[in-house]
Short mmCIF file of C-alpha atoms and ligand atoms in Angstrom, two decimals:
data_model
loop_
_atom_site.label_atom_id
_atom_site.label_comp_id
_atom_site.label_asym_id
_atom_site.label_seq_id
_atom_site.Cartn_x
_atom_site.Cartn_y
_atom_site.Cartn_z
CA MET A 1204 -55.07 -15.95 -24.77
CA THR A 1205 -54.17 -12.29 -25.27
CA SER A 1206 -55.97 -11.22 -22.07
CA GLN A 1207 -53.32 -13.17 -20.10
CA LYS A 1208 -50.73 -10.65 -21.16
CA TRP A 1209 -52.59 -7.74 -19.54
CA ARG A 1210 -50.63 -6.70 -16.46
CA LYS A 1211 -50.75 -3.91 -13.99
CA TYR A 1212 -48.24 -1.09 -14.49
CA LEU A 1213 -47.39 1.91 -12.41
CA LEU A 1214 -46.85 5.20 -14.22
CA TRP A 1215 -44.73 7.47 -11.99
CA PHE A 1216 -44.84 11.15 -12.99
CA ALA A 1217 -42.78 14.25 -12.29
CA ASN A 1218 -44.57 16.69 -10.08
CA GLU A 1219 -45.14 19.52 -12.53
CA HIS A 1220 -47.60 20.43 -15.24
CA VAL A 1221 -50.09 18.08 -13.59
CA GLU A 1222 -52.90 19.00 -16.00
CA PHE A 1223 -50.84 17.95 -18.97
CA ARG A 1224 -50.35 14.34 -17.81
CA LEU A 1225 -53.62 12.83 -18.90
CA PRO A 1226 -53.87 14.44 -22.36
CA GLU A 1227 -50.26 13.48 -23.01
CA ILE A 1228 -50.70 9.82 -22.05
CA LYS A 1229 -53.97 9.64 -24.00
CA SER A 1230 -52.27 11.11 -27.08
CA ILE A 1231 -49.36 8.70 -26.88
CA ALA A 1232 -51.83 5.82 -26.41
CA SER A 1233 -53.68 6.86 -29.52
CA LEU A 1234 -50.39 7.28 -31.40
CA PHE A 1235 -49.43 3.64 -30.75
CA ASN A 1236 -52.97 2.39 -30.71
CA ILE A 1237 -52.70 1.26 -27.11
CA ASN A 1238 -55.79 0.50 -25.10
CA ILE A 1239 -55.22 1.62 -21.49
CA ARG A 1240 -57.41 0.21 -18.73
CA TRP A 1241 -57.60 2.74 -15.93
CA ILE A 1242 -57.62 0.99 -12.53
CA GLU A 1243 -58.11 4.25 -10.67
CA LYS A 1244 -59.38 7.54 -12.03
CA PRO A 1245 -56.24 9.61 -12.78
CA ASN A 1246 -55.84 12.28 -10.15
CA GLN A 1247 -53.33 14.78 -8.71
CA HIS A 1248 -51.07 12.07 -7.29
CA PRO A 1249 -47.86 11.43 -9.23
CA TYR A 1250 -48.64 7.74 -9.72
CA TRP A 1251 -51.28 6.02 -11.71
CA VAL A 1252 -52.01 2.33 -11.71
CA VAL A 1253 -53.11 1.15 -15.11
CA GLU A 1254 -53.43 -2.08 -17.02
CA LEU A 1255 -51.64 -2.42 -20.32
CA PRO A 1256 -51.85 -5.21 -22.93
CA SER A 1257 -48.08 -5.77 -23.07
CA GLU A 1258 -44.68 -4.69 -21.87
CA LYS A 1259 -44.12 -3.28 -25.37
CA ALA A 1260 -47.03 -0.88 -24.80
CA ALA A 1261 -45.45 0.30 -21.54
CA ARG A 1262 -42.13 0.87 -23.34
CA GLN A 1263 -43.88 2.79 -26.14
CA ILE A 1264 -45.56 5.11 -23.65
CA ALA A 1265 -42.24 5.74 -21.88
CA SER A 1266 -40.48 6.30 -25.21
CA ARG A 1267 -42.57 9.43 -25.77
CA SER A 1268 -43.82 10.77 -22.44
CA VAL A 1269 -42.18 13.92 -21.09
CA GLY A 1270 -44.24 13.98 -17.92
CA LEU A 1271 -43.42 10.42 -16.98
CA ARG A 1272 -40.46 9.67 -14.74
CA SER A 1273 -40.61 5.94 -14.99
CA CYS A 1274 -42.85 3.00 -15.62
CA MET A 1275 -42.76 -0.30 -13.81
CA GLU A 1276 -44.63 -3.59 -13.90
CA LEU A 1277 -46.49 -3.45 -10.62
CA TRP A 1278 -46.09 -6.50 -8.42
CA ALA A 1279 -47.52 -5.13 -5.22
CA GLN A 1280 -48.63 -2.02 -3.38
CA GLY A 1281 -49.51 -1.24 0.19
CA LYS A 1282 -50.33 1.53 2.64
CA THR A 1283 -47.65 0.26 5.05
CA GLU A 1284 -44.40 -1.65 4.68
CA GLU A 1285 -46.01 -4.75 6.21
CA GLU A 1286 -48.92 -4.59 3.79
CA LEU A 1287 -46.54 -4.16 0.83
CA HIS A 1288 -44.39 -7.14 1.82
CA LYS A 1289 -47.47 -9.26 2.40
CA ASN A 1290 -48.71 -8.39 -1.11
CA VAL A 1291 -45.26 -9.05 -2.70
CA ARG A 1292 -45.26 -12.48 -1.09
CA SER A 1293 -48.69 -13.23 -2.48
CA TYR A 1294 -47.84 -12.07 -6.04
CA PRO A 1295 -47.83 -15.15 -8.32
CA MET A 1296 -44.37 -16.69 -8.25
CA GLU A 1297 -44.64 -17.83 -11.90
CA LEU A 1298 -44.78 -14.17 -12.91
CA MET A 1299 -41.71 -13.20 -10.89
CA LYS A 1300 -39.59 -16.32 -11.47
CA PRO A 1301 -38.46 -15.46 -15.01
CA TYR A 1302 -36.52 -12.54 -13.52
CA PHE A 1303 -34.88 -14.49 -10.67
CA LYS A 1304 -32.61 -16.72 -12.83
CA PRO A 1305 -28.94 -17.17 -11.85
CA GLU A 1306 -27.73 -15.78 -15.21
CA LEU A 1307 -29.70 -12.48 -14.74
CA SER A 1308 -27.97 -9.74 -12.81
CA PHE A 1309 -30.23 -7.47 -10.73
CA LYS A 1310 -30.52 -4.52 -8.44
CA ILE A 1311 -33.22 -3.09 -6.16
CA HIS A 1312 -33.65 0.63 -6.46
CA VAL A 1313 -35.37 2.73 -3.80
CA GLU A 1314 -37.05 5.95 -4.87
CA THR A 1315 -38.96 8.38 -2.66
CA PHE A 1316 -41.41 11.13 -3.56
CA CYS A 1317 -41.35 14.21 -1.33
CA ASN A 1318 -38.79 12.84 1.11
CA ARG A 1319 -35.08 12.19 1.26
CA GLN A 1320 -33.46 9.11 2.70
CA SER A 1321 -29.94 8.28 3.73
CA GLN A 1322 -28.05 5.50 1.99
CA ALA A 1323 -28.27 3.42 5.18
CA GLU A 1324 -32.06 3.73 5.24
CA LYS A 1325 -32.23 2.69 1.60
CA VAL A 1326 -29.97 -0.29 2.20
CA SER A 1327 -32.12 -1.51 5.05
CA LYS A 1328 -35.20 -1.25 2.81
CA ILE A 1329 -33.44 -3.19 0.07
CA GLU A 1330 -32.52 -5.87 2.61
CA SER A 1331 -36.14 -6.17 3.68
CA PHE A 1332 -36.73 -7.98 0.33
CA SER A 1333 -34.21 -10.71 1.17
CA TYR A 1334 -36.98 -13.34 1.09
CA LEU A 1335 -37.18 -12.99 -2.71
CA PRO A 1336 -35.33 -15.89 -4.33
CA LEU A 1337 -33.09 -13.66 -6.42
CA GLU A 1338 -30.30 -15.90 -7.70
CA GLY A 1339 -28.35 -13.65 -10.07
CA SER A 1340 -25.48 -11.36 -9.09
CA VAL A 1341 -26.01 -7.81 -7.96
CA LYS A 1342 -25.06 -5.24 -10.61
CA LEU A 1343 -25.65 -1.59 -9.86
CA LYS A 1344 -25.11 -0.31 -13.42
CA ASN A 1345 -27.33 -1.63 -16.21
CA PRO A 1346 -28.47 -4.81 -14.49
CA ASP A 1347 -30.60 -7.28 -16.46
CA VAL A 1348 -33.42 -6.83 -13.97
CA CYS A 1349 -34.13 -3.66 -11.97
CA LEU A 1350 -36.64 -4.04 -9.16
CA GLN A 1351 -37.98 -0.80 -7.77
CA LEU A 1352 -39.44 0.27 -4.47
CA LEU A 1353 -41.32 3.58 -4.67
CA GLU A 1354 -42.46 5.39 -1.61
CA TYR A 1355 -44.94 8.23 -1.78
CA TYR A 1356 -44.90 10.77 1.06
CA GLY A 1357 -47.59 13.07 -0.37
CA LEU A 1358 -47.45 16.43 -2.13
CA ASP A 1359 -46.80 18.79 0.76
CA SER A 1360 -43.05 19.21 1.29
CA ASN A 1361 -43.76 21.33 4.40
CA HIS A 1362 -45.51 18.47 6.17
CA ILE A 1363 -43.70 15.29 5.36
CA PRO A 1364 -45.13 12.35 7.29
CA GLU A 1365 -42.82 9.93 9.08
CA LYS A 1366 -44.11 6.97 7.09
CA PRO A 1367 -45.08 6.96 3.43
CA TYR A 1368 -48.76 7.09 2.46
CA LYS A 1369 -48.25 4.49 -0.22
CA LEU A 1370 -45.57 2.05 -1.31
CA PHE A 1371 -45.18 0.29 -4.63
CA PHE A 1372 -42.92 -2.52 -5.69
CA GLY A 1373 -42.28 -3.98 -9.10
CA ARG A 1374 -40.02 -4.46 -12.04
CA TRP A 1375 -38.73 -1.32 -13.70
CA ILE A 1376 -39.60 -1.22 -17.41
CA ALA A 1377 -38.40 2.15 -18.73
CA ASP A 1378 -37.80 5.79 -17.86
CA GLY A 1379 -39.79 8.53 -19.52
CA GLN A 1380 -38.22 11.30 -21.58
CA ARG A 1381 -37.29 13.72 -18.74
CA ASP A 1382 -33.66 13.73 -19.87
CA VAL A 1383 -34.66 15.19 -23.29
CA ILE A 1384 -35.82 18.31 -21.43
CA THR A 1385 -32.25 18.84 -20.22
CA MET A 1386 -30.77 17.95 -23.55
CA LEU A 1387 -32.89 20.60 -25.30
CA SER A 1388 -32.44 23.19 -22.54
CA LEU A 1389 -32.71 26.84 -23.62
CA LYS A 1390 -29.66 27.56 -21.47
CA THR A 1391 -27.38 25.78 -23.92
CA ARG A 1392 -29.33 26.39 -27.10
CA LYS A 1393 -27.55 28.40 -29.77
CA PHE A 1394 -30.44 30.66 -30.86
CA ILE A 1395 -33.15 31.77 -28.46
CA GLY A 1396 -35.48 34.79 -28.12
CA ASN A 1397 -37.68 36.41 -25.49
CA THR A 1398 -40.56 34.10 -26.14
CA SER A 1399 -38.76 30.83 -26.90
CA MET A 1400 -40.92 28.02 -25.60
CA ASP A 1401 -39.36 25.91 -22.92
CA PRO A 1402 -38.47 22.36 -24.07
CA GLN A 1403 -40.84 20.54 -21.70
CA LEU A 1404 -43.89 22.40 -23.00
CA SER A 1405 -42.64 22.17 -26.58
CA LEU A 1406 -42.33 18.38 -26.24
CA TYR A 1407 -45.79 18.19 -24.72
CA MET A 1408 -47.07 20.05 -27.73
CA ALA A 1409 -45.37 17.70 -30.13
CA ASN A 1410 -46.89 14.74 -28.32
CA GLN A 1411 -50.33 16.36 -28.33
CA ALA A 1412 -49.93 16.85 -32.10
CA LEU A 1413 -49.08 13.13 -32.46
CA VAL A 1414 -45.89 13.91 -34.38
CA GLN A 1415 -44.50 10.73 -35.91
CA PRO A 1416 -41.36 10.05 -37.89
CA GLY A 1417 -41.79 11.45 -41.41
CA ASP A 1418 -44.66 13.79 -40.57
CA LEU A 1419 -44.82 17.26 -42.06
CA VAL A 1420 -45.11 19.83 -39.26
CA LEU A 1421 -45.62 23.60 -39.54
CA ASP A 1422 -45.37 26.43 -37.08
CA PRO A 1423 -46.89 29.59 -38.70
CA PHE A 1424 -45.64 31.80 -35.82
CA VAL A 1425 -42.25 30.16 -35.64
CA GLY A 1426 -40.16 32.77 -33.76
CA THR A 1427 -36.91 31.05 -32.78
CA GLY A 1428 -38.25 27.65 -33.78
CA SER A 1429 -38.48 25.96 -30.38
CA LEU A 1430 -41.54 24.02 -31.41
CA LEU A 1431 -39.77 22.81 -34.54
CA VAL A 1432 -36.92 21.47 -32.38
CA ALA A 1433 -39.44 19.41 -30.36
CA ALA A 1434 -41.30 18.17 -33.40
CA SER A 1435 -38.04 17.13 -35.09
CA HIS A 1436 -37.03 15.28 -31.93
CA PHE A 1437 -39.93 12.91 -32.57
CA GLY A 1438 -39.01 12.56 -36.26
CA GLY A 1439 -41.07 15.34 -37.84
CA TYR A 1440 -39.97 17.24 -40.94
CA VAL A 1441 -40.37 20.84 -39.93
CA LEU A 1442 -41.34 24.10 -41.60
CA GLY A 1443 -42.01 27.53 -40.15
CA SER A 1444 -43.01 31.03 -41.04
CA ASP A 1445 -42.93 34.32 -39.16
CA ILE A 1446 -43.57 37.94 -40.00
CA ASP A 1447 -40.38 39.07 -38.29
CA PHE A 1448 -37.58 39.25 -40.89
CA LEU A 1449 -34.97 40.18 -38.30
CA MET A 1450 -35.90 37.23 -36.04
CA LEU A 1451 -35.68 34.69 -38.84
CA HIS A 1452 -32.36 36.15 -39.91
CA GLY A 1453 -30.97 36.08 -36.37
CA LYS A 1454 -30.60 39.88 -36.32
CA THR A 1455 -32.74 40.79 -33.33
CA ARG A 1456 -31.01 41.93 -30.12
CA PRO A 1457 -29.43 39.06 -28.20
CA THR A 1458 -31.67 37.65 -25.47
CA ARG A 1459 -28.91 36.45 -23.20
CA ILE A 1460 -27.19 38.88 -20.87
CA GLN A 1461 -23.84 39.12 -22.50
CA PRO A 1462 -21.34 41.86 -23.37
CA LYS A 1463 -21.99 41.47 -27.10
CA LYS A 1464 -24.65 43.71 -28.61
CA GLU A 1465 -25.07 41.50 -31.65
CA ARG A 1466 -25.82 37.86 -32.04
CA ASP A 1467 -23.29 35.42 -33.43
CA LYS A 1468 -23.31 35.24 -37.20
CA ASP A 1469 -24.56 31.65 -37.27
CA GLU A 1470 -27.47 32.12 -34.83
CA SER A 1471 -30.56 30.80 -36.56
CA ILE A 1472 -33.26 28.15 -36.39
CA CYS A 1473 -31.16 26.08 -38.79
CA SER A 1474 -28.16 26.11 -36.44
CA ASN A 1475 -30.41 24.96 -33.54
CA MET A 1476 -31.50 22.00 -35.65
CA LEU A 1477 -27.91 21.24 -36.47
CA GLN A 1478 -26.96 21.52 -32.79
CA TYR A 1479 -29.37 18.70 -32.01
CA GLY A 1480 -28.40 16.62 -35.02
CA LYS A 1481 -31.71 17.25 -36.75
CA GLY A 1482 -30.40 19.17 -39.78
CA SER A 1483 -31.85 16.63 -42.18
CA GLN A 1484 -35.35 17.16 -40.78
CA TYR A 1485 -35.25 20.90 -41.18
CA LEU A 1486 -37.06 21.94 -44.33
CA ASP A 1487 -36.99 25.74 -44.06
CA VAL A 1488 -38.49 28.87 -42.59
CA ILE A 1489 -39.96 31.72 -44.52
CA VAL A 1490 -40.77 35.35 -43.72
CA ALA A 1491 -44.55 35.56 -44.13
CA ASP A 1492 -47.62 37.10 -42.61
CA ALA A 1493 -49.97 34.43 -41.20
CA SER A 1494 -53.00 36.56 -42.15
CA LEU A 1495 -52.23 36.20 -45.87
CA PRO A 1496 -52.36 33.13 -48.08
CA LEU A 1497 -48.94 31.61 -48.67
CA TRP A 1498 -49.38 27.91 -49.54
CA ARG A 1499 -51.16 26.43 -52.54
CA PRO A 1500 -54.66 25.30 -51.47
CA SER A 1501 -53.95 21.56 -51.93
CA PHE A 1502 -50.86 21.64 -49.66
CA LYS A 1503 -51.48 19.33 -46.71
CA LEU A 1504 -49.78 19.08 -43.31
CA ASP A 1505 -49.80 16.29 -40.71
CA CYS A 1506 -49.91 18.76 -37.85
CA ILE A 1507 -49.61 22.40 -36.89
CA ILE A 1508 -48.07 23.41 -33.58
CA THR A 1509 -47.86 27.02 -32.71
CA ASP A 1510 -47.78 29.78 -30.13
CA PRO A 1511 -49.22 32.97 -31.65
CA PRO A 1512 -48.25 36.38 -30.18
CA TYR A 1513 -50.40 37.60 -27.27
CA GLY A 1514 -49.58 41.26 -27.72
CA ILE A 1515 -47.62 41.41 -24.46
CA ARG A 1516 -44.01 40.50 -25.23
CA GLU A 1517 -44.57 40.18 -28.98
CA ALA A 1518 -46.64 42.62 -30.97
CA THR A 1519 -49.75 41.31 -32.72
CA GLU A 1520 -49.26 42.71 -36.17
CA ARG A 1521 -50.03 41.99 -39.76
CA ILE A 1522 -49.18 43.65 -43.00
CA GLY A 1523 -51.44 46.53 -43.86
CA THR A 1524 -51.92 50.23 -43.84
CA THR A 1525 -54.57 52.66 -42.77
CA LYS A 1526 -53.45 55.08 -45.47
CA ASN A 1527 -54.43 54.88 -49.06
CA TYR A 1528 -51.35 55.11 -51.30
CA GLN A 1529 -49.69 53.33 -54.20
CA ILE A 1530 -46.06 52.29 -54.16
CA SER A 1531 -44.28 53.16 -57.37
CA ASN A 1532 -42.57 50.29 -59.23
CA HIS A 1533 -39.30 52.08 -58.60
CA HIS A 1534 -39.67 51.68 -54.83
CA LEU A 1535 -41.32 48.26 -54.86
CA GLU A 1536 -38.20 46.09 -54.63
CA GLY A 1537 -36.81 47.56 -51.39
CA HIS A 1538 -40.18 48.42 -49.93
CA ILE A 1539 -40.78 47.31 -46.32
CA PRO A 1540 -44.52 47.05 -45.89
CA SER A 1541 -46.13 48.84 -42.96
CA LYS A 1542 -47.99 46.89 -40.35
CA VAL A 1543 -51.31 47.30 -38.56
CA GLU A 1544 -52.78 45.76 -35.41
CA TYR A 1545 -53.77 42.10 -35.83
CA GLY A 1546 -56.31 41.45 -33.07
CA LEU A 1547 -56.08 38.17 -31.12
CA HIS A 1548 -59.63 37.37 -32.16
CA GLN A 1549 -58.68 37.62 -35.83
CA ILE A 1550 -55.36 35.75 -35.32
CA TYR A 1551 -57.25 32.67 -34.01
CA GLN A 1552 -59.97 32.93 -36.62
CA ASP A 1553 -57.33 32.93 -39.39
CA LEU A 1554 -55.33 30.18 -37.73
CA PHE A 1555 -58.31 27.88 -37.40
CA GLN A 1556 -59.36 28.54 -40.96
CA PHE A 1557 -55.83 27.93 -42.20
CA ALA A 1558 -55.61 24.69 -40.21
CA ALA A 1559 -59.00 23.51 -41.49
CA GLN A 1560 -57.81 23.96 -45.03
CA HIS A 1561 -54.25 22.63 -44.76
CA LEU A 1562 -54.37 19.82 -42.22
CA LYS A 1563 -54.88 16.28 -43.38
CA MET A 1564 -58.07 14.64 -42.08
CA GLY A 1565 -57.43 13.59 -38.45
CA GLY A 1566 -54.45 16.00 -38.26
CA ARG A 1567 -54.06 18.08 -35.15
CA LEU A 1568 -53.72 21.77 -34.44
CA VAL A 1569 -51.99 22.36 -31.13
CA CYS A 1570 -51.85 25.99 -30.03
CA TRP A 1571 -51.77 28.21 -26.96
CA ILE A 1572 -54.37 30.86 -26.26
CA PRO A 1573 -53.97 33.49 -23.57
CA VAL A 1574 -56.99 34.05 -21.28
CA VAL A 1575 -58.04 36.24 -18.40
CA ARG A 1576 -58.74 33.57 -15.80
CA ARG A 1577 -61.85 35.11 -14.28
CA ASP A 1578 -63.46 35.48 -17.76
CA TYR A 1579 -62.67 31.93 -18.81
CA SER A 1580 -65.17 29.19 -19.38
CA GLU A 1581 -64.75 26.32 -21.81
CA ASP A 1582 -67.79 27.27 -23.85
CA ARG A 1583 -66.12 30.64 -24.60
CA LEU A 1584 -63.13 29.04 -26.29
CA PRO A 1585 -62.66 29.76 -29.95
CA MET A 1586 -64.02 26.86 -32.05
CA HIS A 1587 -64.35 25.87 -35.63
CA PRO A 1588 -66.87 23.55 -37.26
CA CYS A 1589 -64.09 21.38 -38.77
CA PHE A 1590 -62.50 20.56 -35.45
CA GLN A 1591 -63.10 18.62 -32.28
CA LEU A 1592 -61.49 19.83 -29.04
CA VAL A 1593 -59.38 16.89 -27.82
CA ALA A 1594 -57.60 18.49 -24.87
CA ASN A 1595 -57.43 21.78 -23.04
CA CYS A 1596 -54.80 22.35 -20.31
CA GLU A 1597 -54.07 25.46 -18.31
CA GLN A 1598 -50.68 26.97 -17.50
CA VAL A 1599 -51.09 29.75 -14.98
CA LEU A 1600 -49.04 32.83 -15.85
CA THR A 1601 -50.09 35.41 -13.23
CA LYS A 1602 -52.82 35.77 -10.63
CA PHE A 1603 -55.20 36.94 -13.35
CA THR A 1604 -53.90 35.39 -16.53
CA SER A 1605 -53.08 32.01 -17.93
CA ARG A 1606 -52.61 30.41 -21.23
CA ARG A 1607 -54.34 27.23 -22.35
CA LEU A 1608 -52.93 24.62 -24.61
CA LEU A 1609 -55.63 23.55 -27.00
CA THR A 1610 -55.48 20.33 -29.01
CA LEU A 1611 -57.91 20.22 -31.90
CA GLU A 1612 -58.42 17.37 -34.31
CA LYS A 1613 -59.72 17.86 -37.81
CA LEU A 1614 -62.92 15.93 -38.39
CA HIS A 1615 -64.34 17.58 -41.52
CA GLU A 1616 -63.10 19.29 -44.65
CA PRO A 1617 -64.20 22.91 -44.77
CA GLN A 1618 -67.39 23.18 -46.83
CA GLU A 1619 -67.59 26.93 -47.32
CA LYS A 1620 -65.65 29.95 -46.19
CA TYR A 1621 -65.70 30.00 -42.42
CA THR A 1622 -67.08 33.30 -41.22
CA GLY A 1623 -65.75 32.99 -37.69
CA SER A 1624 -69.18 33.34 -36.19
CA ASP A 1625 -68.31 30.59 -33.69
CA VAL A 1626 -65.23 32.42 -32.42
CA ASN A 1627 -66.24 34.69 -29.58
CA SER A 1628 -64.27 37.44 -27.91
CA LEU A 1629 -62.69 35.52 -24.98
CA MET A 1630 -59.25 36.77 -25.92
CA GLY A 1631 -60.41 39.86 -27.79
CA ASP A 1632 -59.58 42.21 -24.97
CA PHE A 1633 -56.80 40.09 -23.38
CA ARG A 1634 -54.11 42.66 -23.89
CA ALA A 1635 -56.17 45.56 -22.48
CA LYS A 1636 -57.16 43.51 -19.43
CA PHE A 1637 -53.63 42.22 -18.90
CA PHE A 1638 -52.34 45.79 -18.57
CA GLN A 1639 -55.42 46.95 -16.65
CA TYR A 1640 -54.99 44.20 -14.03
CA GLY A 1641 -51.25 44.82 -13.97
CA GLU A 1642 -51.90 48.48 -13.34
CA GLU A 1643 -54.51 47.68 -10.57
CA GLN A 1644 -51.97 45.36 -8.92
CA ARG A 1645 -49.25 48.01 -9.10
CA LYS A 1646 -51.60 50.56 -7.54
CA LYS A 1647 -52.55 48.13 -4.77
CA ARG A 1648 -48.87 47.38 -4.06
CA LYS A 1649 -48.11 51.14 -3.99
CA LEU A 1650 -50.96 51.78 -1.59
CA ARG A 1651 -49.91 48.90 0.70
CA LYS A 1652 -46.35 50.23 0.73
CA MET A 1653 -47.56 53.73 1.47
CA LEU A 1654 -49.76 52.57 4.35
CA ALA A 1655 -46.94 50.46 5.76
CA THR A 1656 -44.54 53.47 5.60
CA GLN A 1657 -47.16 55.70 7.26
CA ALA A 1658 -47.76 53.16 10.01
CA TYR A 1659 -43.98 52.83 10.55
CA ARG A 1660 -43.53 56.62 10.78
CA GLN A 1661 -46.45 56.94 13.21
CA ARG A 1662 -44.92 54.19 15.41
CA GLU A 1663 -41.52 55.90 15.29
CA GLU A 1664 -43.10 59.21 16.19
CA LYS A 1665 -45.05 57.69 19.07
CA GLU A 1666 -41.96 56.00 20.42
CA ALA A 1667 -39.94 59.20 20.17
CA ASN A 1668 -42.71 61.05 22.07
CA CYS A 1669 -42.71 58.38 24.76
CA ARG A 1670 -38.93 58.58 25.06
CA ALA A 1671 -39.09 62.40 25.32
CA GLN A 1672 -41.78 62.21 28.01
CA LEU A 1673 -39.72 59.74 30.01
CA GLU A 1674 -36.58 61.89 29.69
CA ASP A 1675 -38.62 64.96 30.80
CA ARG A 1676 -39.93 63.02 33.80
CA ASP A 1677 -36.41 61.76 34.69
CA SER A 1678 -34.84 65.20 34.46
CA SER A 1679 -37.65 66.92 36.48
CA SER A 1680 -37.39 64.23 39.25
CA SER A 1681 -33.56 64.61 39.44
CA GLU A 1682 -33.98 68.41 39.68
CA ARG A 1683 -36.26 67.85 42.58
C1 SAM B 319 -44.94 33.90 -29.08
S1 SAM B 319 -43.87 34.15 -30.40
C2 SAM B 319 -43.46 32.54 -30.94
C3 SAM B 319 -42.27 32.03 -30.21
C4 SAM B 319 -41.84 30.70 -30.69
N1 SAM B 319 -42.73 29.64 -30.33
C5 SAM B 319 -40.46 30.37 -30.15
O1 SAM B 319 -40.30 29.39 -29.48
O2 SAM B 319 -39.54 31.19 -30.36
C6 SAM B 319 -44.97 34.72 -31.63
C7 SAM B 319 -44.33 34.97 -32.99
O3 SAM B 319 -45.33 35.35 -33.90
C8 SAM B 319 -44.78 36.24 -34.82
N2 SAM B 319 -45.86 37.02 -35.48
C9 SAM B 319 -46.52 38.06 -34.99
N3 SAM B 319 -47.46 38.44 -35.92
C10 SAM B 319 -47.33 37.60 -36.96
C11 SAM B 319 -48.01 37.48 -38.21
N4 SAM B 319 -48.97 38.32 -38.57
N5 SAM B 319 -47.64 36.48 -39.06
C12 SAM B 319 -46.62 35.59 -38.71
N6 SAM B 319 -45.97 35.70 -37.56
C13 SAM B 319 -46.30 36.66 -36.69
C14 SAM B 319 -43.85 37.10 -33.99
O4 SAM B 319 -42.85 37.67 -34.78
C15 SAM B 319 -43.28 36.09 -33.02
O5 SAM B 319 -42.07 35.58 -33.43
#
């Protein structure tokens, strides 16, 4: 009985962060306990044909996915227009009929990927479906039924074919959450910093962490709280900590180019949360060093999402001193502790240990790690015996460097103090290599520029010599 409800759906994605699509959809499916049947192996193309157990499942996926543009119940597909129409005609009428009733308004929407079409072209494509017994009235805004024709012209915008590679037709079910990216844009956000995470990636992280309404979410390197914004969007109650007192108090130098040297008085993570109507989900942020214990041991979190410092734009520091001195009681109250280097290796070791202790069983740690691309291999990733690696996506930063979004799920309670022996030094020398490669690149660019200038000068000189010789020849022949 239930198997009759399984239908084919088309998931139509935006053409960016391609690697993040599959982990996101898998996370959302696990969040709603949806079993997805993959008709084709997911690939680079922006469309996937899947089977889902119900329309509700399709709506649930769309209600959370940031990568998804839209989802439709797939009635037919084809490599040519003729093939598509042939397949539409052979789609079972009893499955289409419920949407062709006189009392249901409708529209047919044409969408193209990697091509533009004039209104006239679109209208002629809409008219090509005139054989469908649509009885309701046409309504362009919020119709009861929206039928959709999607045409895929490939991924290369420099070589757009005349005809699409693939065409799909079906009933639109829902749009993904692309508009939330605009709504949470950093351009209009009250409080941002140099390393504020862009909303799309923040939302991906919240999805990877399986944030659900009522969850308790922590970012232990909270900065300006971008990840808290995303987690609260999906209903999480959010907490953060950061070593930077000035950042948490909105006293760092303004990030935006503006005449003012100071930030507005009310710039803070809290005002961001209020800006998006999520004030009631904001618990608090606290100035604290992630290398030191802060929470009582039994304190449990549903998920941790974080972006630790890489030592490039944000220093990697922790509280400490290399000197041996005592602070007198008299100075203790106003004392600002000194800081020492907090190596990336140690940051991840502490983070994993913290997460192992404070995550609930099955809870997820979602964090970025910076890597030198040529040194990377999955078996060199930091690991912890309490976690299973669920997803690992790359975002390329420069020719040599990238950062990887790791999603780890807690499978075991920590048995004994973790020594970190499983964490190797993949990111240990990231900072040194980042600057070393940067320097090498700069030197190469300088050398290329120098050689180009030299070649230009030599050409100029040669041309000048030629001109002089010609002039000499001209003047000597006129003298003769
Ligand atoms: C990459 S930024 C995080 C940016 C943040 N996701 C946002 O959207 O604004 C890293 C943050 O870690 C903080 N940090 C550095 N060392 C720390 C430590 N030992 N303990 C806690 N926070 C630390 C820095 O102050 C910085 O705000």
